[in-house]
mmCIF file of N, CA and C in Angstrom:
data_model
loop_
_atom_site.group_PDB
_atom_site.id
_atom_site.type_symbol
_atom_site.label_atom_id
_atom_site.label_comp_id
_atom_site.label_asym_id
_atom_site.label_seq_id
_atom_site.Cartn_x
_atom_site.Cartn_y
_atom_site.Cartn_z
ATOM 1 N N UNK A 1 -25.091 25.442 -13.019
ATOM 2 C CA UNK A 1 -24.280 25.980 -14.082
ATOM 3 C C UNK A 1 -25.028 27.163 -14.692
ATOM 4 N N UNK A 2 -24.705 28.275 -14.897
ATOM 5 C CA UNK A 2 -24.968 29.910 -15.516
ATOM 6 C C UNK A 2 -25.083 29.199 -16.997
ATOM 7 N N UNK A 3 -25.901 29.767 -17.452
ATOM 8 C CA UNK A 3 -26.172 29.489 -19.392
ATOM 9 C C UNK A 3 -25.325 30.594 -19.683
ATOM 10 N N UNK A 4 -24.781 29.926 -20.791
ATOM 11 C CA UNK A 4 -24.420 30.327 -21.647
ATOM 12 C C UNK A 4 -24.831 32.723 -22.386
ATOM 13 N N UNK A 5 -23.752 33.151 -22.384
ATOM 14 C CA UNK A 5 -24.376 34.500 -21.953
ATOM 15 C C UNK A 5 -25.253 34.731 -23.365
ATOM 16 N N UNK A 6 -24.789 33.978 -24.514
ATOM 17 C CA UNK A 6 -25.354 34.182 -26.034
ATOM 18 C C UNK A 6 -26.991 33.701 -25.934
ATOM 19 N N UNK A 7 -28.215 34.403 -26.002
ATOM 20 C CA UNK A 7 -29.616 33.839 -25.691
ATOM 21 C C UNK A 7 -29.901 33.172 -27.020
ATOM 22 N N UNK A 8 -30.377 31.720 -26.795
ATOM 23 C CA UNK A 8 -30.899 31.028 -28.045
ATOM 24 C C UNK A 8 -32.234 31.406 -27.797
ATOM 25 N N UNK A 9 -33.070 31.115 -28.948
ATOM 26 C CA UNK A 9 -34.461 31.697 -29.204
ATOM 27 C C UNK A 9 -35.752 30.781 -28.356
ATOM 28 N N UNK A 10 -35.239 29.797 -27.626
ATOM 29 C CA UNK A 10 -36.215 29.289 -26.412
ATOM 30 C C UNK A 10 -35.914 29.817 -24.982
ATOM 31 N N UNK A 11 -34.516 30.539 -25.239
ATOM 32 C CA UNK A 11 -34.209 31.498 -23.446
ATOM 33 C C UNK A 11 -34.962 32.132 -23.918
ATOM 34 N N UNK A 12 -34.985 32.976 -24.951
ATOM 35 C CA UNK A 12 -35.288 34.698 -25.322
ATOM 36 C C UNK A 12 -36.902 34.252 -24.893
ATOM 37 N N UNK A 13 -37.468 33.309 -25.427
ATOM 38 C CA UNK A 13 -38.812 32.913 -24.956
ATOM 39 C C UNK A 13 -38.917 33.285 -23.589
ATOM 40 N N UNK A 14 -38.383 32.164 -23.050
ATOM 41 C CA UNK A 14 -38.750 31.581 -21.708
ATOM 42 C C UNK A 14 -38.277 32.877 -20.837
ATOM 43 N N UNK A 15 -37.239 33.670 -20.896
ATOM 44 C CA UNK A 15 -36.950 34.905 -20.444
ATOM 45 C C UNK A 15 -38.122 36.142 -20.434
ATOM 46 N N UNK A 16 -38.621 36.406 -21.675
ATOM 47 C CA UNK A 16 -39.395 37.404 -21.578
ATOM 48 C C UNK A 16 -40.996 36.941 -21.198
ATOM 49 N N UNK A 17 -41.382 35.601 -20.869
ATOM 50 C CA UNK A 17 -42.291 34.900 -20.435
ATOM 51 C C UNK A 17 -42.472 35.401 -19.134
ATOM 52 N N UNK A 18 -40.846 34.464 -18.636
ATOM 53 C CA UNK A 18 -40.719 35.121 -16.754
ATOM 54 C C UNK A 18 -40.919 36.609 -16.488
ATOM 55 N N UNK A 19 -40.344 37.110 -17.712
ATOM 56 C CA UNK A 19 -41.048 38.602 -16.672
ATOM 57 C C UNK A 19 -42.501 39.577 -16.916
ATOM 58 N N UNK A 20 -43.045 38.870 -17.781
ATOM 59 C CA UNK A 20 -44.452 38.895 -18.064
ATOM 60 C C UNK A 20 -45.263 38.898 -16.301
ATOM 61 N N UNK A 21 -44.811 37.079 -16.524
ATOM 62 C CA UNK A 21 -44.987 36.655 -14.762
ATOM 63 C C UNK A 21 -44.773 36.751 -13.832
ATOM 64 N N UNK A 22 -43.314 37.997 -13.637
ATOM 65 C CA UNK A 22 -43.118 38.374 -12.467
ATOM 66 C C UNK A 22 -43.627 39.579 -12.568
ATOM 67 N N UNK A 23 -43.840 40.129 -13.123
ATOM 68 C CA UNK A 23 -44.687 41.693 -13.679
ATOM 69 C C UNK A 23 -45.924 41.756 -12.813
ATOM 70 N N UNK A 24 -46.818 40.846 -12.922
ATOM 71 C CA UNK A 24 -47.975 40.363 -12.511
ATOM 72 C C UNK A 24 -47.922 40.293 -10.761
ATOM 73 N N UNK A 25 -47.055 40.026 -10.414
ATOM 74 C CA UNK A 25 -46.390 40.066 -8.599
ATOM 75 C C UNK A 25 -46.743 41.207 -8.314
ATOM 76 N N UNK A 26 -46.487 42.091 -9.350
ATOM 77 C CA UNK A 26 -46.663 43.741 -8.498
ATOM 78 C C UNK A 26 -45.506 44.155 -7.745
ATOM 79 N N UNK A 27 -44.155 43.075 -7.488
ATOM 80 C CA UNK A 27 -43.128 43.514 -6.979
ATOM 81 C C UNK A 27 -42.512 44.416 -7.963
ATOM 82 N N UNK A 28 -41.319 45.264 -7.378
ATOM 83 C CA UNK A 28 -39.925 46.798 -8.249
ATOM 84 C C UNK A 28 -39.177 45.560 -8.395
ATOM 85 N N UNK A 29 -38.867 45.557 -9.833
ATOM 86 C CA UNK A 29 -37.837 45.183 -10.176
ATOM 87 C C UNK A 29 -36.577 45.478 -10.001
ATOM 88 N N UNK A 30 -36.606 46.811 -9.637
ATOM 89 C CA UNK A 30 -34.999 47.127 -9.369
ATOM 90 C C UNK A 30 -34.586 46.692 -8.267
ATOM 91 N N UNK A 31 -35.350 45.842 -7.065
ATOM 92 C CA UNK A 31 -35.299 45.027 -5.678
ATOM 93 C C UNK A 31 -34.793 43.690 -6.091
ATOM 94 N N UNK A 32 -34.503 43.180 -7.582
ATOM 95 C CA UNK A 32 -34.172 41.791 -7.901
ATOM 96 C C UNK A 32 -32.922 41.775 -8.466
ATOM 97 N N UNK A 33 -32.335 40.570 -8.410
ATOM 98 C CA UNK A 33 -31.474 40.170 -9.637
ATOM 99 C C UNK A 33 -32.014 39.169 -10.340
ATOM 100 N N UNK A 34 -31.658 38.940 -11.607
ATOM 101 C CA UNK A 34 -32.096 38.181 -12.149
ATOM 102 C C UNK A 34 -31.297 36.627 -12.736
ATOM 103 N N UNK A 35 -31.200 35.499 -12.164
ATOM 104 C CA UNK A 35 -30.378 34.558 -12.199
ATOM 105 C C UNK A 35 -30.920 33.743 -13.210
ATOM 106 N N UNK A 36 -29.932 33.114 -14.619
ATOM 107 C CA UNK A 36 -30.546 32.297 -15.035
ATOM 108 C C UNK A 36 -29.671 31.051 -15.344
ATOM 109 N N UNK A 37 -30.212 29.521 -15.026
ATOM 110 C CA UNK A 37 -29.458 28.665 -15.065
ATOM 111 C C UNK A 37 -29.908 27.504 -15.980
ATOM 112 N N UNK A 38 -29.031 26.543 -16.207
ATOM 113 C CA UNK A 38 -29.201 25.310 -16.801
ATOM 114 C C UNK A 38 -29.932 24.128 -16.281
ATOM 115 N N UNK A 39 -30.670 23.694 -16.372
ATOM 116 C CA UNK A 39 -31.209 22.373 -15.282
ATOM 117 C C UNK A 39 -30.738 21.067 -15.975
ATOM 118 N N UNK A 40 -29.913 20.545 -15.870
ATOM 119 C CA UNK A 40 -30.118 19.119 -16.603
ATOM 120 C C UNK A 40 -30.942 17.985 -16.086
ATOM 121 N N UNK A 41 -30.911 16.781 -16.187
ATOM 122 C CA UNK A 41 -31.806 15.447 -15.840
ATOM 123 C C UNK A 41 -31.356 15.676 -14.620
ATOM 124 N N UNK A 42 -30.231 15.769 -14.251
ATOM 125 C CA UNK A 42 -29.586 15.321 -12.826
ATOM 126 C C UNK A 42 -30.326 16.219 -11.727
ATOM 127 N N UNK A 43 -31.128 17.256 -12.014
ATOM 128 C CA UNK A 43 -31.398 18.452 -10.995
ATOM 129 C C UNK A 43 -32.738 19.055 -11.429
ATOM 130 N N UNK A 44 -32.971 18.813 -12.494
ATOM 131 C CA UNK A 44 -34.136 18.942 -13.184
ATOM 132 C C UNK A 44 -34.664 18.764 -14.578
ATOM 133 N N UNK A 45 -36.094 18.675 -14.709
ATOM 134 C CA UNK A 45 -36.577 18.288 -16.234
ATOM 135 C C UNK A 45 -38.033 18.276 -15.882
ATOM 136 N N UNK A 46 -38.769 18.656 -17.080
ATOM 137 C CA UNK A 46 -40.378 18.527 -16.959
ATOM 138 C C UNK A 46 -40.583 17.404 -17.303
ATOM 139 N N UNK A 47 -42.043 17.171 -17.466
ATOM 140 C CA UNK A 47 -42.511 16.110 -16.970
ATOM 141 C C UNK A 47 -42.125 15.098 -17.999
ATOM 142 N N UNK A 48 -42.169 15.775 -18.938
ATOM 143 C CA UNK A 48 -41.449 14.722 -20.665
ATOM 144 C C UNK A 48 -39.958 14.532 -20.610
ATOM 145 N N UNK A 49 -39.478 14.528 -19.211
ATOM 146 C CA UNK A 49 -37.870 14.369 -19.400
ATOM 147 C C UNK A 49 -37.331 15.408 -19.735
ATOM 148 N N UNK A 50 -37.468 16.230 -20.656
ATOM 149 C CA UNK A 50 -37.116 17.418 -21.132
ATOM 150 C C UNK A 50 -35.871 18.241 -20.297
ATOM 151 N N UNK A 51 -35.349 18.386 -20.619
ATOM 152 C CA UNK A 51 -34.173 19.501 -19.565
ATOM 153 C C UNK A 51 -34.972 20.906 -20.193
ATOM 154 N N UNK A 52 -34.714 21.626 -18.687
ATOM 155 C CA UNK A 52 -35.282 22.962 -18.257
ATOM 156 C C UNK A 52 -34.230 24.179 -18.174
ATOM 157 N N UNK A 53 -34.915 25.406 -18.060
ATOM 158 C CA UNK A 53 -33.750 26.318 -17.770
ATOM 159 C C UNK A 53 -34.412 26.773 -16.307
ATOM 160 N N UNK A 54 -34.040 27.202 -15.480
ATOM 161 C CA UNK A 54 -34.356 27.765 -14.380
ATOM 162 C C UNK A 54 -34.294 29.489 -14.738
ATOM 163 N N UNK A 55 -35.159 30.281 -14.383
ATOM 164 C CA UNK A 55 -34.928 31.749 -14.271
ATOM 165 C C UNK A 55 -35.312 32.384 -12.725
ATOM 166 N N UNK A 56 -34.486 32.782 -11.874
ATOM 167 C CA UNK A 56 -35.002 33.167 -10.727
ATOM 168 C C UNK A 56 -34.667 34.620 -10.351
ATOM 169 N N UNK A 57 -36.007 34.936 -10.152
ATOM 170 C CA UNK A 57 -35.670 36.453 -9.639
ATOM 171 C C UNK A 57 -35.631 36.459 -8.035
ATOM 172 N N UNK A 58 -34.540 37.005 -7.922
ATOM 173 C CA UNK A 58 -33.902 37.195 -6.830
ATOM 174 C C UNK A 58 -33.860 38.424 -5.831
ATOM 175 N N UNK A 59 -34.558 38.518 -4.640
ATOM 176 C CA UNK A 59 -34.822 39.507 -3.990
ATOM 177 C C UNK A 59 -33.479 40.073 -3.106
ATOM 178 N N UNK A 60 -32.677 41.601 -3.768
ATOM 179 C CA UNK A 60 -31.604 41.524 -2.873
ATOM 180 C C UNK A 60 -31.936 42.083 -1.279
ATOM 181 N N UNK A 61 -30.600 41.971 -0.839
ATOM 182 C CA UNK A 61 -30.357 42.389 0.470
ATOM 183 C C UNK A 61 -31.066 43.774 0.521
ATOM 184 N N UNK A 62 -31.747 44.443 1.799
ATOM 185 C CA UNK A 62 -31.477 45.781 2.304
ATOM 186 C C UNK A 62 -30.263 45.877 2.604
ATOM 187 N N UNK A 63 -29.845 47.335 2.290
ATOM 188 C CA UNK A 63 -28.301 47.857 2.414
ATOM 189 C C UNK A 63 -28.416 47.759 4.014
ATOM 190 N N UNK A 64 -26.994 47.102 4.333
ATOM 191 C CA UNK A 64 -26.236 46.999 5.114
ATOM 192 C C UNK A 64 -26.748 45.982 6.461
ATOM 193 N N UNK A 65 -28.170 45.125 5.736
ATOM 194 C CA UNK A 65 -28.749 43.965 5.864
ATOM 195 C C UNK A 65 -27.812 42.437 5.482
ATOM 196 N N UNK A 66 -27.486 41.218 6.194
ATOM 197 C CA UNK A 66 -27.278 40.455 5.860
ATOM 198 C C UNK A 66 -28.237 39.404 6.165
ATOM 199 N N UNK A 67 -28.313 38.357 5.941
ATOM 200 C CA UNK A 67 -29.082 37.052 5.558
ATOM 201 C C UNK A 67 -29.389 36.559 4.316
ATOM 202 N N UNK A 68 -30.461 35.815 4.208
ATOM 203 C CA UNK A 68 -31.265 35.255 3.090
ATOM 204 C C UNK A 68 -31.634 35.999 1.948
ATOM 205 N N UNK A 69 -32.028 36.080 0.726
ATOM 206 C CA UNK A 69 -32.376 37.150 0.106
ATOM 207 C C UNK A 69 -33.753 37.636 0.555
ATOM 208 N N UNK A 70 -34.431 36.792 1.150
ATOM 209 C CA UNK A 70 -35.863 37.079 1.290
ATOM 210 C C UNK A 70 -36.370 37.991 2.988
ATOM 211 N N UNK A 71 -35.381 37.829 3.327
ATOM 212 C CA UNK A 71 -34.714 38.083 4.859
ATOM 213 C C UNK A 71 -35.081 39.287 4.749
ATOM 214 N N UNK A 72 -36.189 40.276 3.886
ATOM 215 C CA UNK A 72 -35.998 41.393 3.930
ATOM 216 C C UNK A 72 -37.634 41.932 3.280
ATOM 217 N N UNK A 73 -37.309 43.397 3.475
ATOM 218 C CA UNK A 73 -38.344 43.501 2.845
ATOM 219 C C UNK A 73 -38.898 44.194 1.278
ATOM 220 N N UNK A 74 -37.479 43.934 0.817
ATOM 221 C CA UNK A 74 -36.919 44.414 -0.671
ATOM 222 C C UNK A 74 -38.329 43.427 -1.549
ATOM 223 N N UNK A 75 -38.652 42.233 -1.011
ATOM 224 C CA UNK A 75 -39.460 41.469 -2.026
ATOM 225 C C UNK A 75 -39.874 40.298 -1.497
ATOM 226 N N UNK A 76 -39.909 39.088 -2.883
ATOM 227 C CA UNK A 76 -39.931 37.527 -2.339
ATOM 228 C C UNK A 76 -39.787 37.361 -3.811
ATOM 229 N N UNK A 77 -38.782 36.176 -3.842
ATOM 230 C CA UNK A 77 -38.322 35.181 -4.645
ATOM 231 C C UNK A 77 -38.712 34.604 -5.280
ATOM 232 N N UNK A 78 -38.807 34.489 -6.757
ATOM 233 C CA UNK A 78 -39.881 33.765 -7.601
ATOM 234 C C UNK A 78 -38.796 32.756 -8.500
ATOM 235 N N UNK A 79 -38.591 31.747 -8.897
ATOM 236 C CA UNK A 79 -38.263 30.988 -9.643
ATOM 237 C C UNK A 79 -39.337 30.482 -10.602
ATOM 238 N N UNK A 80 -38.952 30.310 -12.136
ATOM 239 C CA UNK A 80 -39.706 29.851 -13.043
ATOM 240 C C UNK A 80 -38.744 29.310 -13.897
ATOM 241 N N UNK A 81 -39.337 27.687 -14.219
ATOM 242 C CA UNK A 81 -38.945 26.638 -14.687
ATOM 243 C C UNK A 81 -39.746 27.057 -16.377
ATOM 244 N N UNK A 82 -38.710 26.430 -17.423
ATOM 245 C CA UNK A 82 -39.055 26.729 -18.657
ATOM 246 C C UNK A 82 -38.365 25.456 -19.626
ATOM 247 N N UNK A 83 -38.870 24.994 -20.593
ATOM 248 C CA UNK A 83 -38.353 24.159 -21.792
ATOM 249 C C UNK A 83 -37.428 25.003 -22.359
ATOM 250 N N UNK A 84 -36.509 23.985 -22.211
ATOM 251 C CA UNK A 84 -35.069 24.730 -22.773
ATOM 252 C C UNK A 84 -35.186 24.580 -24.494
ATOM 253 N N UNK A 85 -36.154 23.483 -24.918
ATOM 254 C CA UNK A 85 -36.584 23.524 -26.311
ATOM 255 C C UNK A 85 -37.869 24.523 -26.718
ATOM 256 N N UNK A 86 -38.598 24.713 -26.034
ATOM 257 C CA UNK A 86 -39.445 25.556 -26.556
ATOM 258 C C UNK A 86 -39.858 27.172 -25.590
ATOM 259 N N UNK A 87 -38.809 27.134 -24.727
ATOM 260 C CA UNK A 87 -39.638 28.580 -23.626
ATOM 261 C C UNK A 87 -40.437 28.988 -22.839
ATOM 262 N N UNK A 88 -41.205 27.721 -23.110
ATOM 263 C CA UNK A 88 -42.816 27.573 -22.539
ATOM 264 C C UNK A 88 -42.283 27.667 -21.083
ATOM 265 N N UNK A 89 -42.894 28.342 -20.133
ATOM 266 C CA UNK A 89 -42.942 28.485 -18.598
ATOM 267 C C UNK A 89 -43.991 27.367 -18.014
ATOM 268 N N UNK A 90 -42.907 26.178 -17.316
ATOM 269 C CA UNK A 90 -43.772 24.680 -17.072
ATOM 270 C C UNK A 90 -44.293 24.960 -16.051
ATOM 271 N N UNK A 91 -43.321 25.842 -14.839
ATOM 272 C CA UNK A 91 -44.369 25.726 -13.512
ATOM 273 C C UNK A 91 -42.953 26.680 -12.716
ATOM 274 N N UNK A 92 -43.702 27.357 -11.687
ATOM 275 C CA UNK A 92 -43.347 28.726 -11.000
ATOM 276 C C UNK A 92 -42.838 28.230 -9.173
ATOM 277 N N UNK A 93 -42.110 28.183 -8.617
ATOM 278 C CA UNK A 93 -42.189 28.280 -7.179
ATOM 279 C C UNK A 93 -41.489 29.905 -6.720
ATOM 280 N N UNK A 94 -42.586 30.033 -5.307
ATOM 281 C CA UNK A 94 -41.856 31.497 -5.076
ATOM 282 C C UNK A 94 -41.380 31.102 -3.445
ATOM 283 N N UNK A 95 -40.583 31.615 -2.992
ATOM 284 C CA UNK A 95 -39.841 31.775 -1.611
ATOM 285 C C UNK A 95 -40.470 32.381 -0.598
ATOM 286 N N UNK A 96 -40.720 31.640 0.477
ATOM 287 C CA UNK A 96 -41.345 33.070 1.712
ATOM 288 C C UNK A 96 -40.324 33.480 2.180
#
């Protein structure tokens, strides 16, 4: 499920956290999209139960490239997990 487009003040966190941390990659941002979602219990939560937000930057296609997003050499895929109560960035997986 897509959050909500209005940012409460633990996205606005956890948002400008992730790109602190994807900053640090050394990947162009203009090679991403940026996806951000809801995690509930059912799909995810840190370690306190907590429901999470997911933020994943998303490596697009080369033009007139199809596959995977990573299928390319625009980037690689970073997802970062965050407390939907406090912003805090719990833990990072990236895509080969």
């Amino acid at each position: 499920m897509i959050v909500d487009p209005k940012l409460s003040p633990p996205l606005a966190i956890a948002l400008s956290r992730a790109c602190e941390r994807f900053a640090q990659t050394g990947q162009d941002l203009k090679n991403f999209e940026i996806q951000i979602s809801e995690r509930t219990r059912e799909n995810g939560e840190d370690e306190n139960g907590e429901n999470t937000i997911g933020i994943a930057f998303v490596a697009k296609l080369e033009p007139g490239k199809k596959g995977l997003g990573n299928a390319n050499r625009l980037g690689r895929s970073v997802l970062y997990i965050a407390s939907k109560t406090t912003g805090e960035i719990l833990r990072e997986a990236a895509s080969r």
